[in-house]
Tab-separated table of C-alpha atoms in Angstrom:
chain	number	residue	atom	x	y	z
P	1	MET	CA	21.628	26.237	-5.809
P	2	VAL	CA	25.205	24.900	-7.899
P	3	GLN	CA	25.199	24.551	-11.478
P	4	TYR	CA	25.942	21.917	-13.537
P	5	LYS	CA	27.166	21.050	-17.040
P	6	ARG	CA	25.200	20.856	-20.080
P	7	TYR	CA	26.229	17.770	-22.771
P	8	GLU	CA	27.623	19.706	-25.506
P	9	ARG	CA	24.931	18.342	-27.686
P	10	TYR	CA	21.308	17.952	-27.678
P	11	LYS	CA	18.697	16.344	-30.738
P	12	ASP	CA	14.238	16.737	-29.972
P	13	SER	CA	12.635	13.816	-28.787
P	14	GLY	CA	9.979	14.367	-30.314
P	15	VAL	CA	8.476	14.200	-26.264
P	16	GLU	CA	6.597	17.042	-24.892
P	17	TRP	CA	7.600	16.645	-21.291
P	18	LEU	CA	11.164	14.724	-22.440
P	19	GLY	CA	11.751	17.920	-24.814
P	20	GLU	CA	15.248	17.997	-25.656
P	21	VAL	CA	18.079	15.609	-25.273
P	22	PRO	CA	21.430	14.768	-25.155
P	23	GLU	CA	22.042	13.275	-29.207
P	24	ASN	CA	23.509	10.171	-28.324
P	25	TRP	CA	20.642	9.110	-26.150
P	26	SER	CA	18.423	6.708	-27.749
P	27	VAL	CA	15.031	7.361	-27.355
P	28	ASP	CA	12.605	4.139	-27.202
P	29	ARG	CA	9.565	3.033	-25.031
P	30	LEU	CA	9.338	1.820	-21.248
P	31	LYS	CA	8.608	-1.174	-22.316
P	32	SER	CA	12.246	-1.900	-23.774
P	33	SER	CA	13.664	-1.538	-19.948
P	34	VAL	CA	11.626	-4.261	-18.842
P	35	LYS	CA	11.885	-8.143	-19.166
P	36	SER	CA	8.762	-9.698	-17.457
P	37	LEU	CA	5.920	-7.523	-15.807
P	38	LYS	CA	3.821	-10.352	-12.817
P	39	ASN	CA	0.818	-8.762	-11.334
P	40	GLY	CA	1.344	-9.732	-7.599
P	41	VAL	CA	-0.542	-12.042	-5.444
P	42	TRP	CA	-2.682	-11.437	-2.205
P	43	GLY	CA	-2.141	-14.986	-0.668
P	44	ASP	CA	-4.409	-16.418	2.617
P	45	ASP	CA	-4.146	-15.888	6.079
P	46	PRO	CA	-0.653	-17.068	8.367
P	47	LYS	CA	-0.770	-20.077	9.337
P	48	GLY	CA	2.703	-20.809	11.010
P	49	ASN	CA	4.309	-23.276	8.523
P	50	GLU	CA	7.148	-23.307	5.821
P	51	ASN	CA	4.503	-21.801	3.613
P	52	ASP	CA	4.125	-18.552	5.367
P	53	VAL	CA	6.243	-15.712	3.668
P	54	PHE	CA	6.583	-11.748	4.069
P	55	CYS	CA	4.294	-9.667	1.554
P	56	VAL	CA	4.911	-5.789	-0.103
P	57	ARG	CA	1.972	-4.273	0.363
P	58	VAL	CA	1.421	-0.417	-0.857
P	59	ALA	CA	1.475	0.812	2.191
P	60	ASP	CA	5.563	0.181	1.910
P	61	PHE	CA	6.313	2.413	-0.651
P	62	ASN	CA	8.504	5.092	1.102
P	63	ARG	CA	7.346	8.115	-1.448
P	64	ASN	CA	10.677	10.070	-0.664
P	65	LYS	CA	13.057	7.604	-1.228
P	66	TYR	CA	11.460	5.209	-3.853
P	67	GLU	CA	12.437	1.977	-2.151
P	68	VAL	CA	9.991	-0.178	-0.146
P	69	GLU	CA	10.943	0.122	2.732
P	70	THR	CA	8.999	-1.494	6.275
P	71	GLU	CA	9.764	-1.633	10.100
P	72	GLU	CA	7.453	-5.324	9.928
P	73	PHE	CA	6.899	-7.311	6.326
P	74	THR	CA	2.735	-8.509	6.679
P	75	VAL	CA	3.154	-12.250	6.865
P	76	ARG	CA	0.473	-13.914	4.413
P	77	ASN	CA	0.679	-18.014	3.252
P	78	LEU	CA	1.330	-19.379	-0.153
P	79	GLY	CA	2.523	-22.603	-1.419
P	80	ARG	CA	6.178	-22.660	-2.328
P	81	GLU	CA	5.649	-24.042	-6.144
P	82	LYS	CA	3.229	-20.810	-5.804
P	83	GLN	CA	5.761	-18.436	-4.988
P	84	LYS	CA	8.241	-18.653	-7.073
P	85	ALA	CA	6.490	-16.595	-9.880
P	86	PHE	CA	5.802	-14.260	-7.409
P	87	ILE	CA	9.587	-14.016	-5.649
P	88	LEU	CA	10.814	-10.506	-5.735
P	89	LYS	CA	14.692	-10.032	-6.040
P	90	LYS	CA	16.829	-7.320	-5.075
P	91	GLY	CA	16.218	-3.995	-7.959
P	92	ASP	CA	12.814	-5.412	-9.151
P	93	LEU	CA	10.601	-2.488	-9.584
P	94	LEU	CA	6.901	-2.347	-7.834
P	95	ILE	CA	4.412	-0.388	-9.878
P	96	GLU	CA	0.943	0.931	-7.846
P	97	LYS	CA	-1.842	-0.233	-10.296
P	98	SER	CA	-4.995	-0.603	-8.033
P	99	GLY	CA	-6.558	2.136	-5.526
P	100	GLY	CA	-4.646	5.397	-5.759
P	101	GLY	CA	-7.182	8.876	-5.683
P	102	ASP	CA	-6.444	12.921	-7.241
P	103	ASN	CA	-4.633	13.465	-4.865
P	104	GLN	CA	-2.479	10.313	-5.104
P	105	PRO	CA	-3.121	8.843	-7.931
P	106	VAL	CA	-2.431	4.548	-8.879
P	107	GLY	CA	1.209	4.574	-10.566
P	108	PHE	CA	4.377	5.041	-8.092
P	109	VAL	CA	6.584	3.128	-8.538
P	110	VAL	CA	9.523	1.744	-6.058
P	111	ARG	CA	12.607	0.038	-5.367
P	112	TYR	CA	12.720	-3.919	-4.263
P	113	ASN	CA	16.122	-3.523	-2.560
P	114	ARG	CA	16.359	-5.471	0.480
P	115	GLU	CA	17.914	-9.034	0.902
P	116	GLU	CA	14.469	-11.057	2.380
P	117	PRO	CA	12.570	-12.841	0.605
P	118	ALA	CA	9.597	-11.888	-0.193
P	119	ILE	CA	6.178	-12.058	-3.067
P	120	TYR	CA	4.029	-9.012	-3.249
P	121	ALA	CA	0.269	-7.801	-3.415
P	122	ASN	CA	-1.942	-8.009	-6.088
P	123	PHE	CA	-2.465	-4.153	-6.265
P	124	MET	CA	1.237	-4.271	-8.437
P	125	ALA	CA	2.541	-5.758	-10.820
P	126	ARG	CA	6.365	-6.945	-10.491
P	127	MET	CA	8.636	-5.694	-13.581
P	128	HIS	CA	11.787	-8.092	-14.067
P	129	LEU	CA	14.068	-4.894	-15.440
P	130	ASN	CA	16.001	-5.870	-18.992
P	131	GLU	CA	19.339	-5.543	-17.453
P	132	LYS	CA	21.422	-5.255	-20.525
P	133	ILE	CA	20.039	-2.275	-21.624
P	134	SER	CA	18.339	-1.001	-18.132
P	135	CYS	CA	20.032	0.075	-14.706
P	136	SER	CA	16.840	-0.441	-12.045
P	137	ASN	CA	18.212	2.103	-9.412
P	138	PHE	CA	18.445	4.915	-12.970
P	139	PHE	CA	14.791	3.384	-13.381
P	140	LYS	CA	12.988	4.458	-10.689
P	141	TYR	CA	14.243	8.278	-10.907
P	142	VAL	CA	13.208	8.112	-14.599
P	143	HIS	CA	9.849	7.078	-13.305
P	144	SER	CA	9.757	9.591	-10.286
P	145	SER	CA	9.488	11.784	-13.215
P	146	ILE	CA	6.714	10.400	-14.664
P	147	TYR	CA	4.625	10.666	-11.579
P	148	ALA	CA	5.685	13.390	-11.199
P	149	ASN	CA	4.561	15.949	-13.901
P	150	ARG	CA	1.623	13.116	-14.501
P	151	ILE	CA	2.074	10.905	-17.343
P	152	ASN	CA	0.944	8.323	-15.477
P	153	VAL	CA	-2.383	9.884	-15.299
P	154	ARG	CA	-3.392	9.067	-18.882
P	155	SER	CA	-2.827	5.501	-18.401
P	156	ILE	CA	-6.084	5.318	-15.409
P	157	LYS	CA	-8.855	3.835	-15.931
P	158	GLN	CA	-11.254	4.744	-13.717
P	159	THR	CA	-13.805	2.404	-12.197
P	160	THR	CA	-16.521	3.325	-9.385
P	161	GLY	CA	-14.067	4.424	-6.631
P	162	ILE	CA	-11.039	3.404	-7.893
P	163	GLN	CA	-8.026	4.236	-10.132
P	164	ASN	CA	-6.935	1.413	-11.594
P	165	LEU	CA	-3.512	1.210	-14.419
P	166	ASP	CA	-3.751	0.027	-17.810
P	167	THR	CA	0.573	-1.328	-17.687
P	168	ASP	CA	0.808	-2.129	-20.807
P	169	TYR	CA	-0.342	1.161	-21.748
P	170	TYR	CA	1.543	2.992	-18.791
P	171	LEU	CA	4.939	0.753	-20.843
P	172	GLN	CA	4.032	2.856	-24.164
P	173	GLU	CA	5.038	5.825	-22.384
P	174	ILE	CA	8.631	7.456	-24.128
P	175	VAL	CA	11.707	7.622	-22.182
P	176	VAL	CA	14.795	8.404	-22.490
P	177	TYR	CA	17.551	6.375	-22.546
P	178	PRO	CA	21.567	6.628	-21.645
P	179	THR	CA	24.878	4.010	-21.538
P	180	LEU	CA	24.164	1.435	-18.871
P	181	GLN	CA	26.969	3.117	-17.328
P	182	GLU	CA	26.009	6.053	-17.314
P	183	GLN	CA	22.714	4.929	-15.557
P	184	ILE	CA	24.203	3.891	-13.299
P	185	LYS	CA	26.751	6.756	-12.668
P	186	ILE	CA	23.279	8.966	-12.697
P	187	SER	CA	22.174	7.414	-10.266
P	188	GLU	CA	24.278	7.020	-7.747
P	189	PHE	CA	24.938	10.731	-8.041
P	190	LEU	CA	21.007	11.299	-7.414
P	191	ASP	CA	21.608	9.079	-4.649
P	192	GLN	CA	24.298	11.088	-3.402
P	193	LYS	CA	22.124	14.493	-3.661
P	194	THR	CA	19.058	13.172	-3.185
P	195	ALA	CA	19.890	12.095	0.282
P	196	GLU	CA	21.340	15.208	1.161
P	197	ILE	CA	18.735	17.179	0.214
P	198	ASP	CA	16.851	14.628	2.473
P	199	SER	CA	18.601	16.038	5.864
P	200	LEU	CA	18.272	19.653	5.114
P	201	ILE	CA	14.789	18.472	4.378
P	202	THR	CA	14.804	16.325	7.995
P	203	ASP	CA	16.359	19.056	9.713
P	204	LYS	CA	13.811	22.092	8.993
P	205	GLU	CA	10.927	19.596	10.081
P	206	LYS	CA	12.739	18.917	13.466
P	207	LEU	CA	12.792	22.758	13.962
P	208	ILE	CA	8.711	22.863	13.269
P	209	ALA	CA	8.105	19.997	15.567
P	210	LEU	CA	10.291	22.091	18.018
P	211	SER	CA	8.360	25.353	16.763
P	212	GLU	CA	5.468	23.608	17.405
P	213	LYS	CA	6.423	22.491	20.562
P	214	GLN	CA	7.628	25.943	21.456
P	215	ARG	CA	3.900	27.183	20.103
P	216	GLN	CA	2.407	24.688	22.880
P	217	ALA	CA	3.912	25.018	26.157
P	218	ILE	CA	3.594	29.161	25.677
P	219	ILE	CA	0.105	28.357	25.468
P	220	THR	CA	-0.603	25.804	28.447
P	221	GLU	CA	1.583	27.992	31.180
P	222	THR	CA	-0.482	31.446	30.188
P	223	VAL	CA	-4.278	29.700	30.092
P	224	THR	CA	-3.031	27.850	33.644
P	225	LYS	CA	-1.270	30.216	35.162
P	226	GLY	CA	-1.245	33.694	33.701
P	227	LEU	CA	0.577	36.792	32.573
P	228	ASP	CA	2.119	38.067	36.521
P	229	LEU	CA	4.567	35.591	37.451
P	230	ASP	CA	4.867	37.344	40.963
P	231	VAL	CA	0.665	36.972	41.471
P	232	LYS	CA	0.100	34.024	44.502
P	233	MET	CA	-1.002	30.623	43.283
P	234	LYS	CA	-2.845	28.133	45.231
P	235	ASP	CA	-3.513	24.857	44.799
P	236	SER	CA	-6.219	23.529	41.626
P	237	GLY	CA	-6.907	20.465	43.204
P	238	VAL	CA	-6.612	19.279	39.725
P	239	GLU	CA	-3.803	17.036	39.124
P	240	TRP	CA	-3.132	17.993	35.096
P	241	ILE	CA	-3.613	21.485	36.028
P	242	GLY	CA	-1.393	21.749	39.463
P	243	LYS	CA	-1.018	25.090	41.128
P	244	ILE	CA	-3.209	28.009	39.727
P	245	PRO	CA	-3.040	32.051	40.503
P	246	GLU	CA	-5.312	32.524	43.988
P	247	HIS	CA	-7.736	34.826	42.453
P	248	TRP	CA	-9.251	32.636	39.004
P	249	GLU	CA	-12.377	30.885	38.746
P	250	ILE	CA	-12.019	26.795	38.975
P	251	CYS	CA	-15.439	25.506	37.923
P	252	GLU	CA	-17.079	22.165	35.455
P	253	PHE	CA	-17.575	23.065	32.251
P	254	ARG	CA	-21.484	21.927	32.911
P	255	ARG	CA	-21.308	25.262	35.331
P	256	ILE	CA	-20.601	27.752	32.409
P	257	SER	CA	-21.295	25.905	28.806
P	258	THR	CA	-23.746	23.153	26.802
P	259	LEU	CA	-23.142	21.151	23.367
P	260	GLN	CA	-24.531	20.324	20.972
P	261	GLN	CA	-24.444	17.030	19.235
P	262	GLY	CA	-23.455	16.672	15.028
P	263	LEU	CA	-25.715	14.737	12.933
P	264	GLN	CA	-24.912	11.907	10.336
P	265	ILE	CA	-26.238	12.641	7.205
P	266	ALA	CA	-26.534	9.744	5.058
P	267	GLN	CA	-24.159	9.891	1.632
P	268	GLU	CA	-27.258	9.981	-0.400
P	269	GLU	CA	-28.421	13.241	0.932
P	270	ARG	CA	-25.120	14.506	0.373
P	271	PHE	CA	-23.932	16.916	-2.951
P	272	SER	CA	-20.688	17.215	-4.667
P	273	GLU	CA	-21.698	20.791	-5.005
P	274	GLY	CA	-22.928	24.286	-3.466
P	275	GLY	CA	-25.923	26.062	-4.333
P	276	PRO	CA	-28.849	28.166	-2.605
P	277	GLY	CA	-29.824	26.351	0.064
P	278	ARG	CA	-27.050	24.647	0.969
P	279	PHE	CA	-24.608	23.974	3.027
P	280	GLU	CA	-21.176	22.669	3.191
P	281	TYR	CA	-20.983	18.814	5.691
P	282	ILE	CA	-17.984	19.493	8.095
P	283	THR	CA	-16.788	16.037	9.270
P	284	ILE	CA	-12.910	14.129	10.471
P	285	LYS	CA	-12.040	14.391	7.190
P	286	TYR	CA	-12.112	18.719	7.223
P	287	LEU	CA	-8.903	18.116	9.155
P	288	ASN	CA	-7.131	16.035	6.677
P	289	SER	CA	-4.542	18.700	5.088
P	290	LEU	CA	-4.445	17.587	2.057
P	291	ARG	CA	-8.563	18.551	2.083
P	292	THR	CA	-9.378	20.047	-1.708
P	293	GLU	CA	-12.191	21.289	-3.388
P	294	LEU	CA	-13.623	18.281	-4.303
P	295	ASP	CA	-13.625	16.614	-1.365
P	296	LYS	CA	-16.033	18.939	0.277
P	297	GLU	CA	-19.876	18.552	0.671
P	298	PHE	CA	-23.384	19.650	1.100
P	299	ILE	CA	-26.244	19.274	2.251
P	300	GLU	CA	-29.280	20.699	1.846
P	301	ASN	CA	-32.566	22.456	4.027
P	302	PRO	CA	-30.473	21.044	7.831
P	303	ASN	CA	-32.125	21.750	11.159
P	304	LYS	CA	-31.128	24.709	12.538
P	305	ARG	CA	-28.665	23.349	15.144
P	306	VAL	CA	-26.436	22.199	13.276
P	307	ILE	CA	-25.249	24.754	11.689
P	308	CYS	CA	-22.348	26.191	12.846
P	309	TYR	CA	-21.509	29.741	12.288
P	310	PRO	CA	-17.351	30.852	11.944
P	311	GLU	CA	-17.390	32.640	15.709
P	312	GLU	CA	-18.466	29.482	17.450
P	313	ILE	CA	-16.779	26.767	18.574
P	314	LEU	CA	-16.350	23.015	17.798
P	315	LEU	CA	-14.390	20.274	19.642
P	316	ALA	CA	-14.177	17.122	17.469
P	317	ARG	CA	-14.848	14.119	19.403
P	318	THR	CA	-13.873	10.955	17.903
P	319	GLY	CA	-11.166	10.627	15.065
P	320	ALA	CA	-9.462	13.746	16.833
P	321	THR	CA	-10.375	14.092	19.790
P	322	GLY	CA	-9.584	16.933	21.541
P	323	VAL	CA	-8.994	19.256	18.133
P	324	VAL	CA	-10.845	22.460	18.188
P	325	VAL	CA	-12.246	24.158	14.606
P	326	THR	CA	-13.683	27.309	14.742
P	327	ASN	CA	-14.094	30.617	11.960
P	328	ILE	CA	-16.129	28.368	9.765
P	329	PHE	CA	-20.022	28.109	8.519
P	330	GLY	CA	-21.257	25.105	7.818
P	331	VAL	CA	-23.555	21.649	8.938
P	332	PHE	CA	-21.333	19.323	11.299
P	333	HIS	CA	-20.782	15.494	12.151
P	334	ASN	CA	-21.946	14.226	14.521
P	335	ASN	CA	-17.778	14.048	15.269
P	336	PHE	CA	-17.716	17.397	17.275
P	337	PHE	CA	-19.506	18.862	19.969
P	338	LYS	CA	-20.251	22.533	19.306
P	339	VAL	CA	-18.921	23.886	23.198
P	340	ASN	CA	-22.129	26.651	23.632
P	341	PHE	CA	-20.475	29.255	26.541
P	342	ASN	CA	-21.567	31.599	28.494
P	343	LYS	CA	-20.685	34.727	26.891
P	344	SER	CA	-20.427	37.374	30.169
P	345	ARG	CA	-18.754	34.640	31.982
P	346	ILE	CA	-15.522	33.755	29.147
P	347	GLY	CA	-14.852	35.114	26.143
P	348	ARG	CA	-14.656	32.859	23.336
P	349	ASP	CA	-10.820	33.099	21.962
P	350	TYR	CA	-10.106	33.295	25.584
P	351	LEU	CA	-12.021	29.916	25.723
P	352	VAL	CA	-10.685	28.514	22.435
P	353	TYR	CA	-6.645	28.718	23.659
P	354	TYR	CA	-7.733	27.115	26.506
P	355	LEU	CA	-9.074	23.711	24.875
P	356	LYS	CA	-6.422	23.745	22.604
P	357	GLN	CA	-3.325	23.575	25.590
P	358	VAL	CA	-1.312	20.757	25.289
P	359	LYS	CA	-2.628	19.278	29.303
P	360	ILE	CA	-7.115	19.034	28.483
P	361	GLN	CA	-6.055	18.113	25.031
P	362	GLU	CA	-4.107	14.757	27.216
P	363	HIS	CA	-7.033	14.526	29.269
P	364	PHE	CA	-9.851	14.614	26.789
P	365	LYS	CA	-7.453	12.012	25.457
P	366	LEU	CA	-7.458	9.857	28.338
P	367	VAL	CA	-10.932	9.796	29.025
P	368	ALA	CA	-11.422	8.770	25.622
P	369	GLY	CA	-10.477	5.763	26.652
P	370	THR	CA	-8.196	3.039	24.455
P	371	THR	CA	-10.728	1.380	22.414
P	372	THR	CA	-10.421	1.522	18.232
P	373	ILE	CA	-12.326	4.895	18.361
P	374	PRO	CA	-12.067	6.587	21.027
P	375	ASP	CA	-14.781	8.540	22.424
P	376	LEU	CA	-15.243	12.102	23.951
P	377	ASN	CA	-18.966	12.263	25.355
P	378	HIS	CA	-20.830	14.761	27.132
P	379	GLY	CA	-20.187	13.829	30.954
P	380	GLU	CA	-16.369	12.992	30.823
P	381	PHE	CA	-16.581	16.905	28.612
P	382	LEU	CA	-18.724	18.406	30.883
P	383	SER	CA	-16.886	17.082	34.032
P	384	THR	CA	-13.824	18.685	33.094
P	385	LYS	CA	-12.181	21.602	35.002
P	386	CYS	CA	-12.152	24.728	33.262
P	387	LEU	CA	-9.849	27.966	34.521
P	388	ILE	CA	-11.692	31.481	34.694
P	389	PRO	CA	-9.152	34.728	34.870
P	390	PRO	CA	-11.006	38.016	35.015
P	391	VAL	CA	-12.606	39.112	31.349
P	392	SER	CA	-10.394	41.419	31.641
P	393	GLU	CA	-7.329	39.349	32.347
P	394	GLN	CA	-8.867	37.179	29.643
P	395	ILE	CA	-8.273	39.776	27.214
P	396	GLN	CA	-5.122	40.779	28.395
P	397	ILE	CA	-4.170	36.195	27.842
P	398	VAL	CA	-5.792	36.273	24.134
P	399	ASP	CA	-3.646	39.374	23.226
P	400	PHE	CA	-0.038	38.001	24.143
P	401	LEU	CA	-0.824	34.957	22.669
P	402	ASP	CA	-2.153	35.578	19.355
P	403	SER	CA	0.765	38.192	18.911
P	404	CYS	CA	2.968	34.682	20.100
P	405	ILE	CA	1.242	32.920	18.561
P	406	SER	CA	1.624	34.723	15.031
P	407	ASP	CA	5.899	35.308	15.383
P	408	ILE	CA	5.191	31.130	16.039
P	409	ASP	CA	3.213	30.659	12.861
P	410	SER	CA	4.433	32.970	10.710
P	411	LEU	CA	8.417	31.339	11.340
P	412	ILE	CA	6.726	27.439	11.006
P	413	THR	CA	5.219	28.942	7.996
P	414	GLU	CA	8.414	30.379	6.206
P	415	ILE	CA	10.354	27.372	7.479
P	416	LYS	CA	7.987	25.076	5.613
P	417	ASN	CA	8.644	27.369	2.858
P	418	GLN	CA	11.909	26.587	2.574
P	419	ILE	CA	10.866	22.537	2.663
P	420	ASN	CA	8.264	22.974	-0.282
P	421	LYS	CA	11.149	24.485	-2.249
P	422	LEU	CA	13.569	21.980	-0.585
P	423	LYS	CA	11.030	19.411	-2.595
P	424	GLU	CA	11.377	21.160	-5.908
P	425	TYR	CA	13.912	21.666	-6.131
P	426	ARG	CA	15.195	17.546	-5.402
P	427	GLN	CA	12.420	16.516	-7.763
P	428	SER	CA	13.705	18.736	-10.625
P	429	LEU	CA	17.239	17.622	-10.082
P	430	ILE	CA	15.776	14.415	-10.590
P	431	TYR	CA	14.276	15.406	-14.634
P	432	GLU	CA	17.238	17.373	-15.427
P	433	ALA	CA	19.404	14.700	-14.888
P	434	VAL	CA	16.765	11.401	-16.201
P	435	THR	CA	16.678	13.182	-19.208
P	436	GLY	CA	19.977	15.199	-19.497
P	437	LYS	CA	19.704	18.579	-18.586
P	438	ILE	CA	21.879	18.460	-17.461
P	439	ASN	CA	25.494	16.059	-17.351
P	440	VAL	CA	26.769	14.884	-13.797
P	441	ARG	CA	28.631	11.692	-15.416
P	442	ASP	CA	32.169	14.261	-13.609
P	443	VAL	CA	31.067	15.340	-10.934
P	444	ALA	CA	33.007	13.730	-8.102
P	445	ALA	CA	31.499	12.482	-5.179
P	446	GLY	CA	30.883	14.763	-2.563
P	447	TYR	CA	30.775	18.118	-4.606
């Protein structure tokens, strides 16, 4: 990483998260940067008349660029006179006041950098900045550092099921103020450098996508064609499967498996902590990569038929139709099927790979329907075709795929680690620039 110069002299800011700051920078409350703050408005449903207006929602926050970004604005209806008090100006900052959660608390700030006239929803507040001492592009980065360091969390007033940000308290936080000209230079530097880092991240994310596509292709090719390139083939009779090795058996899942559907457990019967006699409750939330220990739920003394053991297979029926879950122990929700299979005819690991292949995943999504909540029913699953090689060949396929997938997964893990380091560097660079730990005033464009 590039080593940047420091300022000549520093002073103690008196604030722990800021530390030492350049001697000639002012130290003051966030409130000084803000000329006015006003809560948003939701308005009425659009009516197709002159009072219809674009409305910014929290969903329009680009949390990577700290800007409002959307392909299509929400339209609301608000009288023209009332609109005047809520119309955004280019450069206004918007702060999320209500909503959030443990993983993504309220207090995130974005800059409105659009030309379109728009109002803003009632879950946020608009900050007009004091332009004499505040560059909005610089302060979007200041707020991002406040958020990254979780300084905003101490201004959150938690109510039942929702977070609310006390903006008066939040604006009492201490930040530093370079000169206005220096703010502009720092923000231009950060615009350039964050864009460069984001480009690197995008390239690595594309590499992950290609690796995942390769993984899926290998699984699909192997569980439908086998490992012997010279084997004689036959028509499977199923369009989405195509030709298969001549000696492989093909049959409906109903011939080799049965399904057990889970249970919907009432919220009042769930516990937030485990303990003797309690089992983890496996819902679709289990598939969320951001899930934490705090998200876990438990139930007591369940019916044994809805307990899943690590060696068993769950298949998502709704919500994430066709997703396979293994190596878990707990009680499963009725959004899942447990797939019970004839172990003498098909091995567990081979079956898992077969259920993970692209072609059958696409088939399950197709037969689950295109309604608001797709639902894979028992009959559609049981009538789906399954390919069954000899058991000895299943073992060879599993060994081959285990080795290939392990290599690909290791590569993906390494790339993800690189992305995380880039993201950490990006946030560190922002923090160091807006708090004066590095001097970027004279860094030439393109450096």
